[in-house]
Amino acid sequence: MSAEKPGPRTAADEADASAPASPRTPMSLRERKKQLTYQAVSDAAISLFLERGFDKVSVAEIAAAADISKPTLFRYFPAKEDLALHRFADHEDESARVVAGRADDESPLDALRRHYLDGLARRDPVTGLCDVPQVLAFHRLLYGTPSLVARLYAYQSRAEAALARALGDRVTDRLAAGQIIAVLRILSLENWQRISEGRSADQVYGDAVEAAEQGFVQLRSGLEG
């Protein structure tokens, strides 16, 4: 699941910028330094992955490029795949935050629909509707590497759990969260596939909005009917 300007960091920066603002406890200096290290190591890794392919880059090479030791790298990133995907962690609770921060008179589905349509309009990379070259390169790396796709499902599973908690964490809420996250994943993958075939984000936008509306109609009829 989950953009910017030049360089591989673009995909991450735009994705981070797209996350809805929410009040959080200010980070300490130690936390800020840790976050900067995460960013620097991941940037170095993604640059190498894009240049040579995920499977052809060793963890040792990434550690050397980031000027840290392998043991230090593994303290930040338990698995090689996390070097490419850790930025999705910022989006794990995005749907949950949208639900928790919605207006009193807005239903969870209405809030999520509004948020997703806004993401399409902004060409948020998380929606798959982004044709920035660096974002496309990152998505090709992601969807073209089976181990990354498999790891991405773990992030999506945590997103599902977070949304379920925001909805109330009853069995019905967990069922709803599973369906919602699945719809968002499929919609975004469809957008990416269309763009990967050579269409621009502007060309895909109308179809993407229509598909999103249909997806939320299905969710509403299934979850609220």
Tab-separated table of C-alpha atoms in Angstrom:
chain	number	residue	atom	x	y	z
A	1	MET	CA	0.000	0.000	0.000
A	2	SER	CA	1.430	3.994	1.286
A	3	ALA	CA	5.159	11.066	-3.226
A	4	GLU	CA	7.408	13.931	-3.994
A	5	LYS	CA	9.887	15.417	-6.325
A	6	PRO	CA	13.323	14.157	-7.381
A	7	GLY	CA	14.923	11.005	-6.043
A	8	PRO	CA	13.555	7.859	-4.450
A	9	ARG	CA	12.758	9.817	-1.346
A	10	THR	CA	10.076	11.455	-3.409
A	11	ALA	CA	7.754	8.502	-3.105
A	12	ALA	CA	8.064	8.536	0.617
A	13	ASP	CA	7.947	12.265	1.148
A	14	GLU	CA	4.765	12.751	-0.833
A	15	ALA	CA	3.181	9.803	0.897
A	16	ASP	CA	4.136	11.252	4.258
A	17	ALA	CA	2.843	14.672	3.264
A	18	SER	CA	-0.478	13.111	2.311
A	19	ALA	CA	-1.126	11.735	5.774
A	20	PRO	CA	-3.830	13.667	7.617
A	21	ALA	CA	-2.568	15.972	10.309
A	22	SER	CA	-3.321	14.861	13.829
A	23	PRO	CA	-2.218	16.195	17.175
A	24	ARG	CA	0.586	14.090	18.552
A	25	THR	CA	2.966	14.371	21.470
A	26	PRO	CA	6.045	16.335	20.339
A	27	MET	CA	9.036	14.104	19.702
A	28	SER	CA	12.029	14.290	21.976
A	29	LEU	CA	15.477	15.041	20.567
A	30	ARG	CA	16.331	11.344	20.835
A	31	GLU	CA	13.187	10.370	18.922
A	32	ARG	CA	13.888	12.960	16.224
A	33	LYS	CA	17.434	11.648	15.786
A	34	LYS	CA	16.100	8.114	15.566
A	35	GLN	CA	13.576	9.157	12.937
A	36	LEU	CA	16.285	10.892	10.908
A	37	THR	CA	18.370	7.727	11.032
A	38	TYR	CA	15.386	5.676	9.853
A	39	GLN	CA	14.933	8.087	6.965
A	40	ALA	CA	18.596	8.192	5.974
A	41	VAL	CA	19.056	4.417	6.043
A	42	SER	CA	15.844	3.787	4.108
A	43	ASP	CA	16.749	6.443	1.534
A	44	ALA	CA	20.113	4.774	0.984
A	45	ALA	CA	18.469	1.364	0.668
A	46	ILE	CA	15.767	2.469	-1.751
A	47	SER	CA	18.312	4.259	-3.924
A	48	LEU	CA	20.293	1.022	-4.221
A	49	PHE	CA	17.161	-1.079	-4.761
A	50	LEU	CA	15.988	1.171	-7.584
A	51	GLU	CA	19.411	1.161	-9.184
A	52	ARG	CA	20.128	-2.573	-9.028
A	53	GLY	CA	17.015	-4.415	-7.884
A	54	PHE	CA	15.948	-5.523	-4.429
A	55	ASP	CA	17.431	-9.015	-4.565
A	56	LYS	CA	20.806	-7.853	-5.867
A	57	VAL	CA	21.554	-5.502	-2.984
A	58	SER	CA	22.927	-6.913	0.268
A	59	VAL	CA	22.226	-5.604	3.745
A	60	ALA	CA	25.969	-5.112	4.175
A	61	GLU	CA	26.036	-2.783	1.176
A	62	ILE	CA	23.143	-0.788	2.552
A	63	ALA	CA	24.810	-0.462	5.948
A	64	ALA	CA	28.006	0.738	4.277
A	65	ALA	CA	26.106	3.273	2.166
A	66	ALA	CA	24.380	4.595	5.291
A	67	ASP	CA	27.674	4.570	7.240
A	68	ILE	CA	26.388	2.298	9.988
A	69	SER	CA	27.129	-1.281	11.028
A	70	LYS	CA	24.931	-4.246	10.134
A	71	PRO	CA	23.969	-4.827	13.793
A	72	THR	CA	22.911	-1.180	14.054
A	73	LEU	CA	20.893	-1.461	10.853
A	74	PHE	CA	19.047	-4.498	12.174
A	75	ARG	CA	18.187	-2.636	15.362
A	76	TYR	CA	16.231	-0.216	13.180
A	77	PHE	CA	14.973	-2.635	10.539
A	78	PRO	CA	14.343	-6.249	11.583
A	79	ALA	CA	14.090	-7.426	7.959
A	80	LYS	CA	15.533	-6.281	4.655
A	81	GLU	CA	12.015	-5.727	3.301
A	82	ASP	CA	11.322	-3.174	6.019
A	83	LEU	CA	14.019	-0.943	4.526
A	84	ALA	CA	11.743	-0.382	1.541
A	85	LEU	CA	8.406	-0.533	3.308
A	86	HIS	CA	8.842	1.078	6.708
A	87	ARG	CA	7.341	4.325	5.399
A	88	PHE	CA	4.052	2.517	5.036
A	89	ALA	CA	4.078	2.313	8.816
A	90	ASP	CA	3.104	5.994	8.849
A	91	HIS	CA	-0.078	4.983	7.039
A	92	GLU	CA	-0.924	1.911	9.093
A	93	ASP	CA	-3.301	3.895	11.279
A	94	GLU	CA	-4.373	6.385	8.605
A	95	SER	CA	-7.882	4.956	8.151
A	96	ALA	CA	-8.217	4.651	11.911
A	97	ARG	CA	-7.236	8.307	12.338
A	98	VAL	CA	-9.735	9.369	9.681
A	99	VAL	CA	-12.513	7.542	11.524
A	100	ALA	CA	-11.463	8.831	14.931
A	101	GLY	CA	-11.161	12.419	13.692
A	102	ARG	CA	-14.399	12.611	11.720
A	103	ALA	CA	-17.160	15.109	12.486
A	104	ASP	CA	-19.907	14.018	14.869
A	105	ASP	CA	-22.470	13.956	12.071
A	106	GLU	CA	-20.254	11.978	9.663
A	107	SER	CA	-20.337	8.176	9.488
A	108	PRO	CA	-17.106	6.169	9.340
A	109	LEU	CA	-17.755	5.163	5.726
A	110	ASP	CA	-18.524	8.736	4.704
A	111	ALA	CA	-15.299	9.928	6.321
A	112	LEU	CA	-13.225	7.234	4.619
A	113	ARG	CA	-14.873	7.891	1.255
A	114	ARG	CA	-14.190	11.614	1.566
A	115	HIS	CA	-10.587	10.976	2.543
A	116	TYR	CA	-9.952	8.553	-0.326
A	117	LEU	CA	-11.532	10.823	-2.949
A	118	ASP	CA	-9.450	13.708	-1.624
A	119	GLY	CA	-6.361	11.505	-1.993
A	120	LEU	CA	-7.265	10.817	-5.613
A	121	ALA	CA	-7.673	14.531	-6.280
A	122	ARG	CA	-4.235	15.193	-4.733
A	123	ARG	CA	-2.678	12.282	-6.659
A	124	ASP	CA	-1.618	10.764	-3.353
A	125	PRO	CA	0.770	7.852	-4.113
A	126	VAL	CA	-1.047	5.749	-1.525
A	127	THR	CA	-4.081	5.708	-3.842
A	128	GLY	CA	-1.970	4.419	-6.741
A	129	LEU	CA	-3.006	7.465	-8.770
A	130	CYS	CA	0.406	9.102	-9.144
A	131	ASP	CA	2.537	9.220	-12.260
A	132	VAL	CA	5.569	11.011	-10.819
A	133	PRO	CA	8.509	9.045	-12.305
A	134	GLN	CA	10.160	8.359	-8.958
A	135	VAL	CA	6.874	7.125	-7.517
A	136	LEU	CA	6.325	4.869	-10.519
A	137	ALA	CA	9.816	3.458	-10.093
A	138	PHE	CA	9.161	2.741	-6.432
A	139	HIS	CA	5.838	1.046	-7.220
A	140	ARG	CA	7.483	-1.075	-9.907
A	141	LEU	CA	10.068	-2.120	-7.344
A	142	LEU	CA	7.370	-2.903	-4.797
A	143	TYR	CA	4.921	-4.814	-6.960
A	144	GLY	CA	7.690	-6.516	-8.932
A	145	THR	CA	9.317	-8.030	-5.836
A	146	PRO	CA	7.341	-10.931	-4.329
A	147	SER	CA	8.971	-10.647	-0.904
A	148	LEU	CA	8.015	-6.967	-0.694
A	149	VAL	CA	4.431	-7.699	-1.699
A	150	ALA	CA	4.257	-10.391	0.978
A	151	ARG	CA	5.681	-8.027	3.577
A	152	LEU	CA	3.222	-5.321	2.557
A	153	TYR	CA	0.361	-7.566	3.594
A	154	ALA	CA	1.694	-7.491	7.150
A	155	TYR	CA	1.456	-3.693	7.133
A	156	GLN	CA	-2.077	-3.891	5.754
A	157	SER	CA	-3.017	-6.392	8.436
A	158	ARG	CA	-1.940	-3.909	11.093
A	159	ALA	CA	-3.917	-1.173	9.321
A	160	GLU	CA	-6.960	-3.424	9.479
A	161	ALA	CA	-6.472	-4.029	13.201
A	162	ALA	CA	-6.083	-0.295	13.890
A	163	LEU	CA	-9.256	0.507	11.956
A	164	ALA	CA	-11.162	-2.221	13.777
A	165	ARG	CA	-10.165	-0.659	17.097
A	166	ALA	CA	-11.305	2.771	15.897
A	167	LEU	CA	-14.665	1.292	14.932
A	168	GLY	CA	-15.132	-0.363	18.329
A	169	ASP	CA	-13.235	-3.654	18.019
A	170	ARG	CA	-16.278	-5.872	18.158
A	171	VAL	CA	-16.489	-8.838	15.823
A	172	THR	CA	-18.658	-6.827	13.439
A	173	ASP	CA	-16.108	-4.008	13.526
A	174	ARG	CA	-13.277	-6.387	12.668
A	175	LEU	CA	-15.319	-7.773	9.776
A	176	ALA	CA	-16.015	-4.244	8.556
A	177	ALA	CA	-12.374	-3.203	8.845
A	178	GLY	CA	-11.267	-6.209	6.826
A	179	GLN	CA	-13.656	-5.339	4.028
A	180	ILE	CA	-12.761	-1.653	4.020
A	181	ILE	CA	-9.006	-2.212	3.910
A	182	ALA	CA	-9.479	-4.794	1.143
A	183	VAL	CA	-11.498	-2.330	-0.950
A	184	LEU	CA	-8.920	0.431	-0.490
A	185	ARG	CA	-6.102	-1.954	-1.430
A	186	ILE	CA	-7.874	-3.180	-4.569
A	187	LEU	CA	-8.817	0.326	-5.693
A	188	SER	CA	-5.248	1.554	-5.294
A	189	LEU	CA	-3.790	-1.473	-7.068
A	190	GLU	CA	-6.189	-0.977	-9.981
A	191	ASN	CA	-5.073	2.642	-10.301
A	192	TRP	CA	-1.414	1.665	-10.260
A	193	GLN	CA	-1.943	-1.047	-12.876
A	194	ARG	CA	-3.642	1.382	-15.256
A	195	ILE	CA	-0.847	3.911	-14.881
A	196	SER	CA	1.814	1.217	-15.245
A	197	GLU	CA	0.277	0.425	-18.641
A	198	GLY	CA	1.140	3.930	-19.832
A	199	ARG	CA	-1.852	6.098	-18.953
A	200	SER	CA	-1.355	9.347	-17.074
A	201	ALA	CA	-2.867	10.052	-13.671
A	202	ASP	CA	-5.131	12.646	-15.264
A	203	GLN	CA	-6.376	10.088	-17.778
A	204	VAL	CA	-7.107	7.533	-15.071
A	205	TYR	CA	-8.644	9.969	-12.592
A	206	GLY	CA	-12.248	9.762	-13.840
A	207	ASP	CA	-12.252	5.962	-13.824
A	208	ALA	CA	-10.574	5.957	-10.413
A	209	VAL	CA	-13.283	8.174	-8.915
A	210	GLU	CA	-16.023	6.046	-10.451
A	211	ALA	CA	-14.453	2.832	-9.145
A	212	ALA	CA	-14.042	4.359	-5.686
A	213	GLU	CA	-17.689	5.435	-5.610
A	214	GLN	CA	-18.744	1.934	-6.629
A	215	GLY	CA	-16.499	0.425	-3.989
A	216	PHE	CA	-18.008	2.497	-1.213
A	217	VAL	CA	-21.528	1.769	-2.462
A	218	GLN	CA	-20.699	-1.927	-2.142
A	219	LEU	CA	-19.333	-1.390	1.334
A	220	ARG	CA	-22.392	0.578	2.351
A	221	SER	CA	-24.872	-1.974	1.023
A	222	GLY	CA	-22.957	-4.797	2.610
A	223	LEU	CA	-22.197	-3.137	5.927
A	224	GLU	CA	-25.191	-0.867	6.434
A	225	GLY	CA	-27.919	-2.523	4.379
